């Protein structure tokens, strides 16, 4: 691992940002932090983390990522709730990839105290 900036767009090094969530050394404290860490997991092709942080009610049995997919950046557009004081939250974001972008409002809930991804609504 290098100490370059985290793929999630925050200026911290990957190891101190999303990397600590990926390794299990820490849990994402907010819905936004989880969303950012999941984006970084897509960039790094970490299917194990993506499945672990998916709500059991909506989690797929398996996840096949395209190894040729190149994610280019993340822009968080809005957050609703999702702090340490909430049990639910949403994060609206735009993730750019080679040839386009994904614009989504993701829903998150706490399960046994940990934030998990429930589902998302694609926006324009």
PDB file of C-alpha atoms in Angstrom:
ATOM      1  CA  UNK A   1       0.000   0.000   0.000  1.00  0.00           C
ATOM      2  CA  UNK A   2       1.162   3.478  -0.744  1.00  0.00           C
ATOM      3  CA  UNK A   3       0.387   6.659   1.127  1.00  0.00           C
ATOM      4  CA  UNK A   4      -1.314   8.389  -1.796  1.00  0.00           C
ATOM      5  CA  UNK A   5      -4.659  10.121  -1.351  1.00  0.00           C
ATOM      6  CA  UNK A   6      -7.681   7.939  -0.773  1.00  0.00           C
ATOM      7  CA  UNK A   7      -9.793   7.091  -3.844  1.00  0.00           C
ATOM      8  CA  UNK A   8     -12.880   8.458  -2.031  1.00  0.00           C
ATOM      9  CA  UNK A   9     -11.714  12.023  -2.704  1.00  0.00           C
ATOM     10  CA  UNK A  10     -10.733  13.020   0.812  1.00  0.00           C
ATOM     11  CA  UNK A  11      -7.131  14.256   1.170  1.00  0.00           C
ATOM     12  CA  UNK A  12      -6.026  11.628   3.690  1.00  0.00           C
ATOM     13  CA  UNK A  13      -3.879   8.659   2.729  1.00  0.00           C
ATOM     14  CA  UNK A  14      -5.860   5.522   1.877  1.00  0.00           C
ATOM     15  CA  UNK A  15      -4.556   3.672   4.960  1.00  0.00           C
ATOM     16  CA  UNK A  16      -5.830   6.377   7.332  1.00  0.00           C
ATOM     17  CA  UNK A  17      -9.086   6.946   5.433  1.00  0.00           C
ATOM     18  CA  UNK A  18     -11.036   4.094   3.823  1.00  0.00           C
ATOM     19  CA  UNK A  19      -8.260   1.521   4.192  1.00  0.00           C
ATOM     20  CA  UNK A  20      -8.887   1.173   7.937  1.00  0.00           C
ATOM     21  CA  UNK A  21     -12.535   0.323   7.212  1.00  0.00           C
ATOM     22  CA  UNK A  22     -11.581  -2.175   4.506  1.00  0.00           C
ATOM     23  CA  UNK A  23      -9.223  -4.036   6.844  1.00  0.00           C
ATOM     24  CA  UNK A  24     -11.738  -4.052   9.692  1.00  0.00           C
ATOM     25  CA  UNK A  25      -9.522  -1.933  11.950  1.00  0.00           C
ATOM     26  CA  UNK A  26     -12.407   0.556  12.298  1.00  0.00           C
ATOM     27  CA  UNK A  27     -16.061   0.861  11.351  1.00  0.00           C
ATOM     28  CA  UNK A  28     -17.422   3.726   9.269  1.00  0.00           C
ATOM     29  CA  UNK A  29     -18.903   6.211  11.783  1.00  0.00           C
ATOM     30  CA  UNK A  30     -21.432   7.781   9.379  1.00  0.00           C
ATOM     31  CA  UNK A  31     -23.449   6.826   6.319  1.00  0.00           C
ATOM     32  CA  UNK A  32     -21.291   9.161   4.221  1.00  0.00           C
ATOM     33  CA  UNK A  33     -18.084   7.549   5.476  1.00  0.00           C
ATOM     34  CA  UNK A  34     -19.502   4.141   4.587  1.00  0.00           C
ATOM     35  CA  UNK A  35     -20.547   5.336   1.134  1.00  0.00           C
ATOM     36  CA  UNK A  36     -17.064   6.770   0.527  1.00  0.00           C
ATOM     37  CA  UNK A  37     -15.451   3.544   1.710  1.00  0.00           C
ATOM     38  CA  UNK A  38     -17.710   1.512  -0.561  1.00  0.00           C
ATOM     39  CA  UNK A  39     -16.734   3.697  -3.519  1.00  0.00           C
ATOM     40  CA  UNK A  40     -13.067   3.072  -2.635  1.00  0.00           C
ATOM     41  CA  UNK A  41     -13.847  -0.650  -2.446  1.00  0.00           C
ATOM     42  CA  UNK A  42     -15.269  -0.516  -5.982  1.00  0.00           C
ATOM     43  CA  UNK A  43     -12.088   1.266  -7.128  1.00  0.00           C
ATOM     44  CA  UNK A  44      -9.944  -1.406  -5.448  1.00  0.00           C
ATOM     45  CA  UNK A  45     -12.189  -4.326  -6.523  1.00  0.00           C
ATOM     46  CA  UNK A  46     -12.751  -5.336  -2.865  1.00  0.00           C
ATOM     47  CA  UNK A  47     -15.888  -7.456  -3.229  1.00  0.00           C
ATOM     48  CA  UNK A  48     -15.520  -8.885   0.278  1.00  0.00           C
ATOM     49  CA  UNK A  49     -15.905  -5.453   1.857  1.00  0.00           C
ATOM     50  CA  UNK A  50     -18.785  -4.537  -0.431  1.00  0.00           C
ATOM     51  CA  UNK A  51     -20.694  -7.667   0.530  1.00  0.00           C
ATOM     52  CA  UNK A  52     -19.895  -7.280   4.260  1.00  0.00           C
ATOM     53  CA  UNK A  53     -21.272  -3.729   4.234  1.00  0.00           C
ATOM     54  CA  UNK A  54     -24.461  -4.587   2.333  1.00  0.00           C
ATOM     55  CA  UNK A  55     -27.701  -4.961   4.299  1.00  0.00           C
ATOM     56  CA  UNK A  56     -28.527  -8.670   4.769  1.00  0.00           C
ATOM     57  CA  UNK A  57     -32.045  -8.003   3.448  1.00  0.00           C
ATOM     58  CA  UNK A  58     -30.806  -6.698   0.067  1.00  0.00           C
ATOM     59  CA  UNK A  59     -27.317  -8.242  -0.268  1.00  0.00           C
ATOM     60  CA  UNK A  60     -26.745 -10.283  -3.437  1.00  0.00           C
ATOM     61  CA  UNK A  61     -25.420 -13.816  -3.088  1.00  0.00           C
ATOM     62  CA  UNK A  62     -22.317 -12.790  -5.043  1.00  0.00           C
ATOM     63  CA  UNK A  63     -20.863  -9.746  -6.685  1.00  0.00           C
ATOM     64  CA  UNK A  64     -18.947  -9.862  -9.953  1.00  0.00           C
ATOM     65  CA  UNK A  65     -17.082  -6.635 -10.683  1.00  0.00           C
ATOM     66  CA  UNK A  66     -15.758  -5.742 -14.119  1.00  0.00           C
ATOM     67  CA  UNK A  67     -11.948  -5.750 -13.803  1.00  0.00           C
ATOM     68  CA  UNK A  68     -11.770  -3.309 -16.722  1.00  0.00           C
ATOM     69  CA  UNK A  69     -13.921  -0.677 -14.988  1.00  0.00           C
ATOM     70  CA  UNK A  70     -11.956   2.474 -14.147  1.00  0.00           C
ATOM     71  CA  UNK A  71     -13.490   4.792 -11.572  1.00  0.00           C
ATOM     72  CA  UNK A  72     -12.247   8.379 -11.906  1.00  0.00           C
ATOM     73  CA  UNK A  73     -13.745  10.296  -9.007  1.00  0.00           C
ATOM     74  CA  UNK A  74     -16.460  10.751  -6.443  1.00  0.00           C
ATOM     75  CA  UNK A  75     -18.535  13.823  -5.692  1.00  0.00           C
ATOM     76  CA  UNK A  76     -20.835  13.777  -2.650  1.00  0.00           C
ATOM     77  CA  UNK A  77     -23.785  16.025  -3.497  1.00  0.00           C
ATOM     78  CA  UNK A  78     -26.016  15.720  -0.427  1.00  0.00           C
ATOM     79  CA  UNK A  79     -26.455  13.807   2.813  1.00  0.00           C
ATOM     80  CA  UNK A  80     -29.549  13.401   4.960  1.00  0.00           C
ATOM     81  CA  UNK A  81     -29.214  12.089   8.513  1.00  0.00           C
ATOM     82  CA  UNK A  82     -26.700   9.230   8.721  1.00  0.00           C
ATOM     83  CA  UNK A  83     -24.719  10.528  11.704  1.00  0.00           C
ATOM     84  CA  UNK A  84     -23.905   8.784  14.973  1.00  0.00           C
ATOM     85  CA  UNK A  85     -27.308   9.968  16.230  1.00  0.00           C
ATOM     86  CA  UNK A  86     -29.365   8.369  13.436  1.00  0.00           C
ATOM     87  CA  UNK A  87     -30.406   4.848  12.477  1.00  0.00           C
ATOM     88  CA  UNK A  88     -30.949   5.712   8.798  1.00  0.00           C
ATOM     89  CA  UNK A  89     -29.465   8.065   6.273  1.00  0.00           C
ATOM     90  CA  UNK A  90     -29.106   8.856   2.596  1.00  0.00           C
ATOM     91  CA  UNK A  91     -26.158  10.007   0.526  1.00  0.00           C
ATOM     92  CA  UNK A  92     -26.555  11.450  -2.967  1.00  0.00           C
ATOM     93  CA  UNK A  93     -23.428  11.238  -5.090  1.00  0.00           C
ATOM     94  CA  UNK A  94     -21.986  11.215  -8.561  1.00  0.00           C
ATOM     95  CA  UNK A  95     -19.247   8.703  -9.348  1.00  0.00           C
ATOM     96  CA  UNK A  96     -17.372   9.166 -12.612  1.00  0.00           C
ATOM     97  CA  UNK A  97     -15.967   6.291 -14.613  1.00  0.00           C
ATOM     98  CA  UNK A  98     -14.391   5.886 -18.007  1.00  0.00           C
ATOM     99  CA  UNK A  99     -17.159   6.852 -20.410  1.00  0.00           C
ATOM    100  CA  UNK A 100     -19.778   8.187 -18.008  1.00  0.00           C
ATOM    101  CA  UNK A 101     -21.016   8.704 -14.494  1.00  0.00           C
ATOM    102  CA  UNK A 102     -23.334   7.139 -11.958  1.00  0.00           C
ATOM    103  CA  UNK A 103     -25.700   9.507 -10.124  1.00  0.00           C
ATOM    104  CA  UNK A 104     -27.387   7.801  -7.186  1.00  0.00           C
ATOM    105  CA  UNK A 105     -29.176   8.439  -3.900  1.00  0.00           C
ATOM    106  CA  UNK A 106     -28.128   5.584  -1.636  1.00  0.00           C
ATOM    107  CA  UNK A 107     -29.990   4.495   1.477  1.00  0.00           C
ATOM    108  CA  UNK A 108     -28.153   3.292   4.571  1.00  0.00           C
ATOM    109  CA  UNK A 109     -29.289   1.754   7.864  1.00  0.00           C
ATOM    110  CA  UNK A 110     -27.613   0.566  11.010  1.00  0.00           C
ATOM    111  CA  UNK A 111     -27.550  -3.172  11.659  1.00  0.00           C
ATOM    112  CA  UNK A 112     -26.166  -4.193  15.052  1.00  0.00           C
ATOM    113  CA  UNK A 113     -24.736  -0.685  15.393  1.00  0.00           C
ATOM    114  CA  UNK A 114     -22.859  -0.697  12.065  1.00  0.00           C
ATOM    115  CA  UNK A 115     -23.787   1.275   8.955  1.00  0.00           C
ATOM    116  CA  UNK A 116     -24.727  -0.838   5.936  1.00  0.00           C
ATOM    117  CA  UNK A 117     -25.837  -0.062   2.393  1.00  0.00           C
ATOM    118  CA  UNK A 118     -29.510  -0.902   1.751  1.00  0.00           C
ATOM    119  CA  UNK A 119     -30.162   0.164  -1.843  1.00  0.00           C
ATOM    120  CA  UNK A 120     -29.991   3.077  -4.220  1.00  0.00           C
ATOM    121  CA  UNK A 121     -32.118   5.077  -6.573  1.00  0.00           C
ATOM    122  CA  UNK A 122     -30.533   6.060  -9.878  1.00  0.00           C
ATOM    123  CA  UNK A 123     -30.989   9.726 -10.660  1.00  0.00           C
ATOM    124  CA  UNK A 124     -30.900  11.259 -14.147  1.00  0.00           C
TER     125      UNK A 124
END
